[in-house]
Tab-separated table of C-alpha atoms in Angstrom:
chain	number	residue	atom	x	y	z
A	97	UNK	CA	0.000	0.000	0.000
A	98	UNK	CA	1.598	3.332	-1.238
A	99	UNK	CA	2.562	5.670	2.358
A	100	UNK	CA	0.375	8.473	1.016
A	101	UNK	CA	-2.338	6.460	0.537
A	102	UNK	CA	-2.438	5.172	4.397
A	103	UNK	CA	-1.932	8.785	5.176
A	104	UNK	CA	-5.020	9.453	3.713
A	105	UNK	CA	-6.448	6.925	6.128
A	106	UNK	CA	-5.672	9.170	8.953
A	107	UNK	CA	-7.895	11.970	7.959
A	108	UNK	CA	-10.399	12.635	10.760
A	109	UNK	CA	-12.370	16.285	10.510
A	110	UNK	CA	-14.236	17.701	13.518
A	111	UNK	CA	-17.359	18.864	12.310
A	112	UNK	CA	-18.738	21.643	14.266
A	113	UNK	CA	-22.681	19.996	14.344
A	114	UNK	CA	-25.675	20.198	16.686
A	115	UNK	CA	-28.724	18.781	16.218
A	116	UNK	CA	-31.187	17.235	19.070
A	117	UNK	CA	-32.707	14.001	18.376
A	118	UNK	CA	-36.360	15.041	18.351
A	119	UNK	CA	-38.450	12.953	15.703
A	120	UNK	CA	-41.071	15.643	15.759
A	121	UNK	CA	-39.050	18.127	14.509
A	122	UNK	CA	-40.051	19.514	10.970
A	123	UNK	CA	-37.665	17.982	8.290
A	124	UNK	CA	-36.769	22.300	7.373
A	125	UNK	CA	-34.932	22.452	10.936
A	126	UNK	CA	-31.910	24.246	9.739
A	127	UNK	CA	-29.176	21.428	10.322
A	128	UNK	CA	-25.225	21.853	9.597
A	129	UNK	CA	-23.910	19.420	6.710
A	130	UNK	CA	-21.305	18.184	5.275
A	131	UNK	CA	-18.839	21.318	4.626
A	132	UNK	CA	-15.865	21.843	1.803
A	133	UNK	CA	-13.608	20.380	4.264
A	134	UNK	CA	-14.982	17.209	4.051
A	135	UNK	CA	-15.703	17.137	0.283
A	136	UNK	CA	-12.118	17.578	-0.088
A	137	UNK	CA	-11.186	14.991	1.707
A	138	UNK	CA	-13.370	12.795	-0.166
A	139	UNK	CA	-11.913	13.934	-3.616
A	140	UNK	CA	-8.525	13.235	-2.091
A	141	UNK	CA	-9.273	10.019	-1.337
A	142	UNK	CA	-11.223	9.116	-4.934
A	143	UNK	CA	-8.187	10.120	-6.352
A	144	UNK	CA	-5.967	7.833	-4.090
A	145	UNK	CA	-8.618	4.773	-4.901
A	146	UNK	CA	-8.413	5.626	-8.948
A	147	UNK	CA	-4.716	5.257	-8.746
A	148	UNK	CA	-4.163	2.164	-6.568
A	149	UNK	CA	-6.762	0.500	-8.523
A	150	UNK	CA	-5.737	1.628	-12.094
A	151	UNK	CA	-9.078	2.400	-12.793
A	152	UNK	CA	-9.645	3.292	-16.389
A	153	UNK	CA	-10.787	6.673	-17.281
A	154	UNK	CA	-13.884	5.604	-18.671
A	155	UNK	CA	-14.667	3.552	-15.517
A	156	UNK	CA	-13.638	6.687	-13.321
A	157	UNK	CA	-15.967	9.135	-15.028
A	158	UNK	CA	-18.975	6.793	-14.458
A	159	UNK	CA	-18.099	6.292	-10.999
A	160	UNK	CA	-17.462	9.465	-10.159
A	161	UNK	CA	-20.211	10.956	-11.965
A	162	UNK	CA	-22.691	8.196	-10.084
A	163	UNK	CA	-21.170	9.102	-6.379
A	164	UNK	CA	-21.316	12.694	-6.999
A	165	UNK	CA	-25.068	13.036	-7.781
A	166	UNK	CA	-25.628	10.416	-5.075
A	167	UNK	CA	-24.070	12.957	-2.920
A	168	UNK	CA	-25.517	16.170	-4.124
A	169	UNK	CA	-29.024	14.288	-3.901
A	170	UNK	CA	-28.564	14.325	-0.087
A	171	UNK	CA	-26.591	17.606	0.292
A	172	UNK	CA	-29.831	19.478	-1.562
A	173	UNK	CA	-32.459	17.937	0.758
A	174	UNK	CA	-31.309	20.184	3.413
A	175	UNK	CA	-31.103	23.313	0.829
A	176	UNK	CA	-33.586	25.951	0.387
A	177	UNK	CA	-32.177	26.987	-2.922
A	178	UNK	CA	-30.877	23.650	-4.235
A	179	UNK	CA	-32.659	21.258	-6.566
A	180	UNK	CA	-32.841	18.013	-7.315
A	181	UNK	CA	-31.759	16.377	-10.433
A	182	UNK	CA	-34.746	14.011	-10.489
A	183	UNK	CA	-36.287	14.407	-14.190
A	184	UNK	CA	-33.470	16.313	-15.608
A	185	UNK	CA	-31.329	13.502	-16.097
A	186	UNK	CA	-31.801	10.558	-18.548
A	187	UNK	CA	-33.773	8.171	-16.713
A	188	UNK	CA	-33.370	9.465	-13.305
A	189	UNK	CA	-37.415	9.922	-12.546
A	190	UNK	CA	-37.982	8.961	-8.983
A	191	UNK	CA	-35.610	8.899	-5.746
A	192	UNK	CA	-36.750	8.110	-2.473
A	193	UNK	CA	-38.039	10.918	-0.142
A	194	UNK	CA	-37.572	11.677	3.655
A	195	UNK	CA	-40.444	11.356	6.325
A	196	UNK	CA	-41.550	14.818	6.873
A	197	UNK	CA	-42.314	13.912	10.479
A	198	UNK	CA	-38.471	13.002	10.962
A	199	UNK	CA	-35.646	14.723	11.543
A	200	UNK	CA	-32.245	14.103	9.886
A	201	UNK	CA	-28.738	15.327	9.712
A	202	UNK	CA	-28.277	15.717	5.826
A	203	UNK	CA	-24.801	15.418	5.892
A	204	UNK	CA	-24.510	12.079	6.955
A	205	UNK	CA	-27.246	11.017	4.666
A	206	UNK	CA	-25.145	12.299	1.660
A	207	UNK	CA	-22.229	11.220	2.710
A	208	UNK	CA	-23.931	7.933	3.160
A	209	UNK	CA	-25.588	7.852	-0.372
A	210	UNK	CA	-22.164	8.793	-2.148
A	211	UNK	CA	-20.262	6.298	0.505
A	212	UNK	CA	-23.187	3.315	-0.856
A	213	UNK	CA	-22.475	3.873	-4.367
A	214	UNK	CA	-18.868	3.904	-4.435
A	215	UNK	CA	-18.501	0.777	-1.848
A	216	UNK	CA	-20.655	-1.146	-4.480
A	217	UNK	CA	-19.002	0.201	-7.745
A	218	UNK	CA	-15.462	-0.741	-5.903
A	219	UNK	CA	-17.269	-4.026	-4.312
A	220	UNK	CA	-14.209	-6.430	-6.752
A	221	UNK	CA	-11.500	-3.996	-5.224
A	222	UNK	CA	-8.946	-5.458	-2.618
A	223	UNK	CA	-9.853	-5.281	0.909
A	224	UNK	CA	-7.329	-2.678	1.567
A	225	UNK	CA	-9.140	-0.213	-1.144
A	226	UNK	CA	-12.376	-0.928	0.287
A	227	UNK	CA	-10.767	0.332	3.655
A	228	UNK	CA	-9.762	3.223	2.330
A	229	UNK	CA	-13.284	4.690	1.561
A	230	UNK	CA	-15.010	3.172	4.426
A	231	UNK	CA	-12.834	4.537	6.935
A	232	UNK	CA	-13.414	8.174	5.518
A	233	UNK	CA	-16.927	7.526	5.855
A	234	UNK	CA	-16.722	6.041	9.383
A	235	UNK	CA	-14.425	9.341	10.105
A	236	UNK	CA	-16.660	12.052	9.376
A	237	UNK	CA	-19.931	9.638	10.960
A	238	UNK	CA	-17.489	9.334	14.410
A	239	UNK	CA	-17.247	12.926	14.213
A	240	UNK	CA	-20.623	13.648	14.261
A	241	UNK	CA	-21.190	11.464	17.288
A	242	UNK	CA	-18.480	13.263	19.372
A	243	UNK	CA	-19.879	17.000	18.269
A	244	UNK	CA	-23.048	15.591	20.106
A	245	UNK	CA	-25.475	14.131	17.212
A	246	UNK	CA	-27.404	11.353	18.635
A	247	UNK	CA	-26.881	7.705	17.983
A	248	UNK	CA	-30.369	7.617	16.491
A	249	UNK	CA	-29.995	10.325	14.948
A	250	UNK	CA	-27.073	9.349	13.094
A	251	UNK	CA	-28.467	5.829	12.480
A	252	UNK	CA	-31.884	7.418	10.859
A	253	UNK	CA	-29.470	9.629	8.638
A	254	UNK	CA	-27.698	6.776	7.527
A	255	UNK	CA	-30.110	4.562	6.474
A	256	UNK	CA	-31.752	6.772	4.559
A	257	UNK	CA	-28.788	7.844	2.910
A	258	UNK	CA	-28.119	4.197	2.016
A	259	UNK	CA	-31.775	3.936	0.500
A	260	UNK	CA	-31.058	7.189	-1.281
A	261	UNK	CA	-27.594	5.518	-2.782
A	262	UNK	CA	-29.276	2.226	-3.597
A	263	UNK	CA	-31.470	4.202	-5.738
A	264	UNK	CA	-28.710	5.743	-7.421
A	265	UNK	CA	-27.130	2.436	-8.287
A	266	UNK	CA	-30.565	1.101	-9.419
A	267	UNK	CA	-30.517	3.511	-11.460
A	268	UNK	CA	-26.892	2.820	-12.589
A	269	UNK	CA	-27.915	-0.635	-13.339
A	270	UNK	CA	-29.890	0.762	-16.434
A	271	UNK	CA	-27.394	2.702	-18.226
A	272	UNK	CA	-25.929	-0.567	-20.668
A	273	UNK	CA	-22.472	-0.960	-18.959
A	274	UNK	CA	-23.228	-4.394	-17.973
A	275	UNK	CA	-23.280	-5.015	-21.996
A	276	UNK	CA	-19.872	-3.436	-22.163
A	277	UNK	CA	-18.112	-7.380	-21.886
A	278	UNK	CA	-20.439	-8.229	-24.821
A	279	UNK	CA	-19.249	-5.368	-26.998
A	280	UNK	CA	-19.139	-6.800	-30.617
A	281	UNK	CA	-17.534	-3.680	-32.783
A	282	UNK	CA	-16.623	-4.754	-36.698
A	283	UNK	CA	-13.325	-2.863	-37.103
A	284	UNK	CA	-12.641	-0.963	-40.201
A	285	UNK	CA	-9.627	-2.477	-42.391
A	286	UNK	CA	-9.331	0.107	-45.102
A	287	UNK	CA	-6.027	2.230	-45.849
A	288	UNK	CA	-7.100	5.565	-44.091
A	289	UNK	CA	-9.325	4.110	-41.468
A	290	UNK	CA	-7.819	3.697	-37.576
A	291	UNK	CA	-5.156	1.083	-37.127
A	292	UNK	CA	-2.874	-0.671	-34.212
A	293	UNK	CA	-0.430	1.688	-32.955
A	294	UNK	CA	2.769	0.213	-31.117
A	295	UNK	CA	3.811	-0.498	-28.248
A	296	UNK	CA	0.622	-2.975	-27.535
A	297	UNK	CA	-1.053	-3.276	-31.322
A	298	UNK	CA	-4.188	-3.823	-28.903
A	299	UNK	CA	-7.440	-3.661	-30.148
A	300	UNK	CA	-10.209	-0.568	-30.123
A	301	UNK	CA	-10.812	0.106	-25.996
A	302	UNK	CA	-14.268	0.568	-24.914
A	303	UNK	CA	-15.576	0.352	-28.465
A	304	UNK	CA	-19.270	0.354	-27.446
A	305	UNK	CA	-18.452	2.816	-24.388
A	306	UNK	CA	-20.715	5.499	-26.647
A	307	UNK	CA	-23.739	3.423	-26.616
A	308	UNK	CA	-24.133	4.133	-22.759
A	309	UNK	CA	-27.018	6.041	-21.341
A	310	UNK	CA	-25.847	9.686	-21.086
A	311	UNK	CA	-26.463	11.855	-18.599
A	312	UNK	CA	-27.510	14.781	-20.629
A	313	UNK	CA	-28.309	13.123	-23.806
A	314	UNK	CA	-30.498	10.879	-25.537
A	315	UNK	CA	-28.809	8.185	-27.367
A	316	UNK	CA	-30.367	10.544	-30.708
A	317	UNK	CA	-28.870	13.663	-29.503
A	318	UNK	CA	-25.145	12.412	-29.031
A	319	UNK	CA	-24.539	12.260	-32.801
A	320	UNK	CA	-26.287	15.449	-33.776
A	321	UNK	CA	-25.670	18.012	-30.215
A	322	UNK	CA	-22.651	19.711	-29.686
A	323	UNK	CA	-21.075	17.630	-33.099
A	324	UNK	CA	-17.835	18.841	-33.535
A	325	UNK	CA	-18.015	18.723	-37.208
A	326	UNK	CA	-17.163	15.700	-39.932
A	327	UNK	CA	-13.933	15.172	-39.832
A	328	UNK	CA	-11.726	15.983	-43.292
A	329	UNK	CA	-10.790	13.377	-45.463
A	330	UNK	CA	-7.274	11.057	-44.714
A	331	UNK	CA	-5.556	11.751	-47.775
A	332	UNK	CA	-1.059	11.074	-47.569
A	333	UNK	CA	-0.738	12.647	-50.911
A	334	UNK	CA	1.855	14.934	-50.491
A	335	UNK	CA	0.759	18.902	-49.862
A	336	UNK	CA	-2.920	17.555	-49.252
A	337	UNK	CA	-4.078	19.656	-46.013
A	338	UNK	CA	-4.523	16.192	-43.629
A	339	UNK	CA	-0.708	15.421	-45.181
A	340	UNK	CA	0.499	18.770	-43.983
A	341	UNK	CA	-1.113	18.102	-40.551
A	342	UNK	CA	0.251	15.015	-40.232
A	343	UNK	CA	3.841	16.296	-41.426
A	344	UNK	CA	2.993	18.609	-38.406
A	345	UNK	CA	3.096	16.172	-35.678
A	346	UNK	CA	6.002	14.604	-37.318
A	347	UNK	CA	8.113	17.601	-37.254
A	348	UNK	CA	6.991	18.776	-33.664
A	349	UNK	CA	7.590	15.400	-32.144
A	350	UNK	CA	10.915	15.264	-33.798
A	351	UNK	CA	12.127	18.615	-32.016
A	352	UNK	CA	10.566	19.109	-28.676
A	353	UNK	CA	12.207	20.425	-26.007
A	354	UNK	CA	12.253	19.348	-22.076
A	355	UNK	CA	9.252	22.009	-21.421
A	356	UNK	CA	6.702	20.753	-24.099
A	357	UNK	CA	7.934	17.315	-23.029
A	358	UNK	CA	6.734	18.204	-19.550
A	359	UNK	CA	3.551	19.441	-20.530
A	360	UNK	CA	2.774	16.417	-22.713
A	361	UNK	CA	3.277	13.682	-19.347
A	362	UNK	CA	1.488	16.393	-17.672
A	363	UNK	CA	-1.639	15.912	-19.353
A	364	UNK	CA	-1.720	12.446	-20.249
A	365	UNK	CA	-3.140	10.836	-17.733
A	366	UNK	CA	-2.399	7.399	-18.377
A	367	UNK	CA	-2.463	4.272	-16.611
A	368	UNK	CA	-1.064	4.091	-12.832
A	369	UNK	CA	-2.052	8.240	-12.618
A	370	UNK	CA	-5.275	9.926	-11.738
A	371	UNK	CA	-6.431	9.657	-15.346
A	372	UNK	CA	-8.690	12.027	-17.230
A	373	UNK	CA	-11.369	12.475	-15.061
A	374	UNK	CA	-9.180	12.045	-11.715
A	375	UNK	CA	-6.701	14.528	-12.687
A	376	UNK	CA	-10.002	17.496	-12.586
A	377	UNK	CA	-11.006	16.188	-9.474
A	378	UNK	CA	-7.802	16.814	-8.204
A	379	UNK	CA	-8.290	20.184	-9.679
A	380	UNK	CA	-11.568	20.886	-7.835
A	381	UNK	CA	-10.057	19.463	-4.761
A	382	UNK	CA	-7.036	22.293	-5.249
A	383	UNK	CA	-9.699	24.941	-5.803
A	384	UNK	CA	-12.065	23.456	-2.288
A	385	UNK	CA	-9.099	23.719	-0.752
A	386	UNK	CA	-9.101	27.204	-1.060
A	387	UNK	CA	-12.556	28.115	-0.037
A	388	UNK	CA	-13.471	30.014	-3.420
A	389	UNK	CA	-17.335	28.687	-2.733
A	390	UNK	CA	-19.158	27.734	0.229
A	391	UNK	CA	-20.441	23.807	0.925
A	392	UNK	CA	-23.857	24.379	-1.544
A	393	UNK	CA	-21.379	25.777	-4.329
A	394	UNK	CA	-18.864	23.206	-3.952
A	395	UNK	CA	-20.825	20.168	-4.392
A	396	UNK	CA	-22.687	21.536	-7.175
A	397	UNK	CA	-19.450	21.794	-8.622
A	398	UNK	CA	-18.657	18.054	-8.074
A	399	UNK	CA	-21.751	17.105	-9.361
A	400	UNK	CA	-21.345	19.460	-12.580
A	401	UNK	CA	-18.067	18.614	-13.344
A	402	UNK	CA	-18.918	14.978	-13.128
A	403	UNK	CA	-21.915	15.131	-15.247
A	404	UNK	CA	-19.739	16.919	-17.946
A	405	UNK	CA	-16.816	14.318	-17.684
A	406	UNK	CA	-18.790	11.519	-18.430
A	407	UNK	CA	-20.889	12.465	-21.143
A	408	UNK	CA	-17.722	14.032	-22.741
A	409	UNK	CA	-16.416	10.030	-22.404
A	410	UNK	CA	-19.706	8.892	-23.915
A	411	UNK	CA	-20.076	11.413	-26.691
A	412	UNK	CA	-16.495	11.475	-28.305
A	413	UNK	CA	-16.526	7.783	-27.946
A	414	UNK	CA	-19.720	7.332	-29.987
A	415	UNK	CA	-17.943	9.690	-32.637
A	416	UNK	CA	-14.848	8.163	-32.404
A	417	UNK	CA	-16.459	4.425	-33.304
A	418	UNK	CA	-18.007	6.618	-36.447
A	419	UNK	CA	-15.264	7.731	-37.938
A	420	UNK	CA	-12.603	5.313	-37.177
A	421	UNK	CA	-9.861	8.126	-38.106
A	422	UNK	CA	-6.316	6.835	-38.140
A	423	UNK	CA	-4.094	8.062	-35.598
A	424	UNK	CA	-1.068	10.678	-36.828
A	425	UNK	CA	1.038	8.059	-36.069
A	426	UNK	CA	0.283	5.603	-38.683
A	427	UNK	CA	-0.157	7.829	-41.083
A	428	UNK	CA	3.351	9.190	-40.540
A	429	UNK	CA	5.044	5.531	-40.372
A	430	UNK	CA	2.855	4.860	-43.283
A	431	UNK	CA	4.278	8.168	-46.039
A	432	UNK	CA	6.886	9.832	-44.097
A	433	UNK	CA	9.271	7.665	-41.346
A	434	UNK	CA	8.160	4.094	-40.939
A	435	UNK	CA	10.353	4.178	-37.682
A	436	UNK	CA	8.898	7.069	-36.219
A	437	UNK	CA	7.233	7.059	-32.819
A	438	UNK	CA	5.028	9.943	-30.659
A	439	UNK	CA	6.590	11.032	-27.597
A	440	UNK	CA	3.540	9.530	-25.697
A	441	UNK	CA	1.808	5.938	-26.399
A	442	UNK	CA	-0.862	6.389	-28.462
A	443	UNK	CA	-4.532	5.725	-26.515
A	444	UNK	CA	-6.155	2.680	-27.921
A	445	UNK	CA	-9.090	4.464	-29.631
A	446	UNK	CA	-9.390	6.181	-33.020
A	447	UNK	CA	-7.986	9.798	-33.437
A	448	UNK	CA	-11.223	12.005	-34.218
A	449	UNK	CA	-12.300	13.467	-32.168
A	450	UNK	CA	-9.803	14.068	-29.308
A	451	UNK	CA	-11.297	13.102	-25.584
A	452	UNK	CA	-8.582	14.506	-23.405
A	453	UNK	CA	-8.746	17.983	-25.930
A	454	UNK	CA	-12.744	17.999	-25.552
A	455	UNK	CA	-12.274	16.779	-21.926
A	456	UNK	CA	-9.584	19.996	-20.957
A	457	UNK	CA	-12.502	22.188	-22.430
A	458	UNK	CA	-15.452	20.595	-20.905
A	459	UNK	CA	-14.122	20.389	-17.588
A	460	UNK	CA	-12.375	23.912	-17.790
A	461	UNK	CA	-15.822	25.540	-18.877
A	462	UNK	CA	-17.749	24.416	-15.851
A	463	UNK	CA	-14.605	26.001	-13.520
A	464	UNK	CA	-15.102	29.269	-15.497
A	465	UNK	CA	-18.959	29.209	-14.782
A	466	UNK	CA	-18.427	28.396	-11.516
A	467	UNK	CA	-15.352	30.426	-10.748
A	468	UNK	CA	-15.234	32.855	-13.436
A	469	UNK	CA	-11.832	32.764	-15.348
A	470	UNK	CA	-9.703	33.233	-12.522
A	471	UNK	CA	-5.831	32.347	-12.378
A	472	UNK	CA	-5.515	28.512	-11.232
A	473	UNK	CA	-2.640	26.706	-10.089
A	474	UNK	CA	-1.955	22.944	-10.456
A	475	UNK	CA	-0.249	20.514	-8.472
A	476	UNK	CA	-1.619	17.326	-9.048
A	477	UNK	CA	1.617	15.348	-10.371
A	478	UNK	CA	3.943	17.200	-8.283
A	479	UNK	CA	4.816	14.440	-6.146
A	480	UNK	CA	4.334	10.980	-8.276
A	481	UNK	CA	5.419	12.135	-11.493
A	482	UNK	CA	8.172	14.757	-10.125
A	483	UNK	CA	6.375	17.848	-12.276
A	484	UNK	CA	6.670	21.352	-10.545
A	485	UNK	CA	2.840	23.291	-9.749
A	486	UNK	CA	1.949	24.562	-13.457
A	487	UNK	CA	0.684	28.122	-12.379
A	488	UNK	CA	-2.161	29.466	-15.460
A	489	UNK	CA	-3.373	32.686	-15.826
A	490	UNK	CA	-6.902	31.700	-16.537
A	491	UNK	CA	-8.679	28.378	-17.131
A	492	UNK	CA	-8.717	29.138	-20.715
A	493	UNK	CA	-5.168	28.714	-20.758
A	494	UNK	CA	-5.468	26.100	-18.981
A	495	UNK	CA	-7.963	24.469	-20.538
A	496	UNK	CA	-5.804	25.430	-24.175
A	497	UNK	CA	-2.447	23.742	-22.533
A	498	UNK	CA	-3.963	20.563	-21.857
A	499	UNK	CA	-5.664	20.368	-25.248
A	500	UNK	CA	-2.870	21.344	-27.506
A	501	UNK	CA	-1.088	19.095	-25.590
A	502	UNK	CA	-1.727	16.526	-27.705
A	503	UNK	CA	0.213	17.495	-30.444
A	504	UNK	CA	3.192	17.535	-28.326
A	505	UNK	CA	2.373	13.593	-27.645
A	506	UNK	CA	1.956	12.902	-31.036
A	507	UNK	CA	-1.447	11.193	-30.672
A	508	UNK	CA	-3.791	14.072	-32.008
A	509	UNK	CA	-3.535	16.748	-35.166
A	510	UNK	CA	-4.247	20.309	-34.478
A	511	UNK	CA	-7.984	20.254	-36.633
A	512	UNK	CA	-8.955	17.367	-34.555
A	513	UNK	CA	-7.959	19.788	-31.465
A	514	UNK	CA	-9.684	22.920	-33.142
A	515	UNK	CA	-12.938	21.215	-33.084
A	516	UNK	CA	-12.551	20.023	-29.536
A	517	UNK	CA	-13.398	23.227	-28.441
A	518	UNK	CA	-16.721	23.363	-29.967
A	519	UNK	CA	-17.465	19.991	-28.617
A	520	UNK	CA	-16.392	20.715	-25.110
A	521	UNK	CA	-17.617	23.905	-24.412
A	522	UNK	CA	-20.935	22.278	-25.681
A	523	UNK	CA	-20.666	19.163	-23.592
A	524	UNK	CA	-19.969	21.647	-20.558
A	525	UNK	CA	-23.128	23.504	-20.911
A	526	UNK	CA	-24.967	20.742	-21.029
A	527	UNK	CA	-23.996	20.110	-17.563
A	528	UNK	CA	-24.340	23.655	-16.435
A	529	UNK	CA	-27.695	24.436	-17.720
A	530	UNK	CA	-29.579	22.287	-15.645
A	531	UNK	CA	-31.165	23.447	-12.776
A	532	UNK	CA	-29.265	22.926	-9.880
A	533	UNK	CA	-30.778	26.089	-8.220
A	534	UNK	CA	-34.451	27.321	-7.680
């Protein structure tokens, strides 16, 4: 077990709380909840779990799109302002209710719900995993009990947050990823269409990941919303524009130097890191850390994010099984240096259109509406990967870094990048128009 992962074990938060156990009280009793301090530490932790499992980053969006609406689904019982998600997301139409004639502490009950959904969706993990997110859960509960909350209390709270989280994964149950093992995808064997790429020569991944349930989508609306545009045709005659953009990559990878090398394992996100998903959690954990927003604002932003992240999975993976585009680096072994290789492994999925370029713009959008485009710091491979805290001005620079990115790896071409944007920005908004507020 990695050291900083049993640190993480350690984390106990006093939670300032009071709340009598009276079962007459009206369920509106103003009661504390779960604060940023505590959603932090549960981002930490999801972060820690991703990485000690090598969870994909398809897995980790579901998951962590699943937990975090399990969670805001408590937090917003106890909200005035806050709304639930019930009918505004595909096929999320009913979730149990509270007694009215009750009284609960709606921080355990999220906590509970999220801490139910991700014990189940990490029920095949090793024992010492499982630990990990139990013991943040029994943490904050202990904490509760010592700032005076009731044992019934606490128990009432609990087990409704565990109905609440069963109804989440009920509702998981529907989406089609138990199909995913039965995936049958008919690969493309034409000249221009997406080949094996070294060092593996593995298959398509997740070739049916686009046929999911979306979040924010019908299955109709992933090919024709937020489309980033048909791709242009793979033609390697020489001074065609998809030759010159290829010749582009070549030349780039060929002469980068230790900074755009840096950036490129910066934003790759591969196996054995936080991938994708995990590395913007660790973002939003960075930004909770610094109390920009208060509880309410923070896990809306979990949930948001989330959303976004996995239906920016599901919608440039339906797109990418449609066009089967080649990646940059067969084309380049194929006209221009059958020995050349990108400076990062090439993901095993076709080219067009780019998920971690639509991904850096989805997730970057919802931290602009959220935060507005403040100056954001980054530290998330500072201590396994040995890269300094990148320090941007803005997300948009941010969100353009980890994008462009890509050509420094040698996996994307700059078009396919260009008309991330669109798609991510698109995907983002998605997320942040539905009503999270009253």
């Amino acid at each position: 077990m990695r050291n900083g992962l049993l640190a993480l074990l350690l984390l106990v938060v006093l939670i300032p709380i009071g709340c009598k156990d009276d079962t007459t009280d009206p369920i509106d009793q103003p009661t504390p909840t779960t604060s940023p301090t505590q959603l932090m530490e549960w981002l930490e932790q999801l972060g820690a779990v991703i990485r000690a499992t090598n969870t994909s980053g398809e897995e980790a969006s579901r998951i962590l799109a699943y937990s975090s609406i399990a969670y805001y689904e408590g937090y917003q019982l106890n909200s005035e302002s806050m709304r639930s998600l019930v009918g505004q997301l595909q096929g999320l139409d009913v979730l149990p209710q509270p007694d009215a004639n009750l009284t609960y502490n709606f921080g355990i009950v999220a906590e509970a719900a999220m801490y139910t959904v991700l014990d189940e969706m990490y029920a095949n993990a090793p024992t010492n995993i499982r630990l990990v997110l139990s013991s943040t859960y029994d943490g904050h509960e202990r904490a509760y009990l010592i700032n005076g909350l009731s044992e019934s209390l606490i128990d009432r709270s609990r087990e409704f947050g565990q109905a609440l989280g069963n109804a989440i994964l009920d509702w998981s149950a529907t989406d089609g990823f138990d199909q995913m093992s039965n995936c049958a995808v008919s690969v493309p064997s034409g000249p221009f269409d997406w080949a094996t790429t070294p060092p593996t020569f593995a298959g398509p991944k997740y070739a049916c990941w686009g046929d999911l349930r979306a979040f924010t989508f019908t299955q109709d609306q992933l090919i024709v919303l937020c489309h980033p545009g048909i791709p242009e045709n793979v033609d390697t005659t020489s001074g065609s524009d998809y030759f010159n953009e290829v010749l582009e990559v070549n030349e780039i990878g060929d002469n980068l130097n230790p900074g755009e090398v840096e950036i490129a394992r910066f934003w790759n996100d591969g196996n054995g890191t936080y991938t994708v998903p995990g590395h913007y959690i660790s973002i939003l954990r960075q930004l909770v850390q610094q109390n920009l927003l208060n509880g309410e604002e923070s896990v809306t932003a979990y949930a948001q994010l989330c959303i976004a992240m996995a239906d920016t999975y599901i919608s440039t993976y339906k797109l990418k099984y449609t066009y089967w585009r080649p990646r940059p680096l067969t084309s380049i072994q194929q006209t221009v240096d059958m020995n050349w290789n990108s400076e990062m492994d090439n993901p095993l999925t076709p080219e067009y259109p780019s998920m971690r370029s639509t991904m850096a713009f989805a997730a970057t959008q919802v931290f602009i509406n959220l935060y507005g485009d403040i100056e954001v710091k980054d530290n998330t491979y500072s201590s396994i990967l040995g890269i300094d805290e990148r320090i941007f001005t803005s997300f948009t620079a941010m969100g353009e870094e980890a994008a462009y990115s890509r050509i420094y790896a040698g996996t994307n071409l700059r078009t396919t990048i260009e008309s991330s944007e669109y798609h991510g920005r698109c995907i983002a908004q998605r997320a942040n128009e539905l009503f999270f507020t009253e």
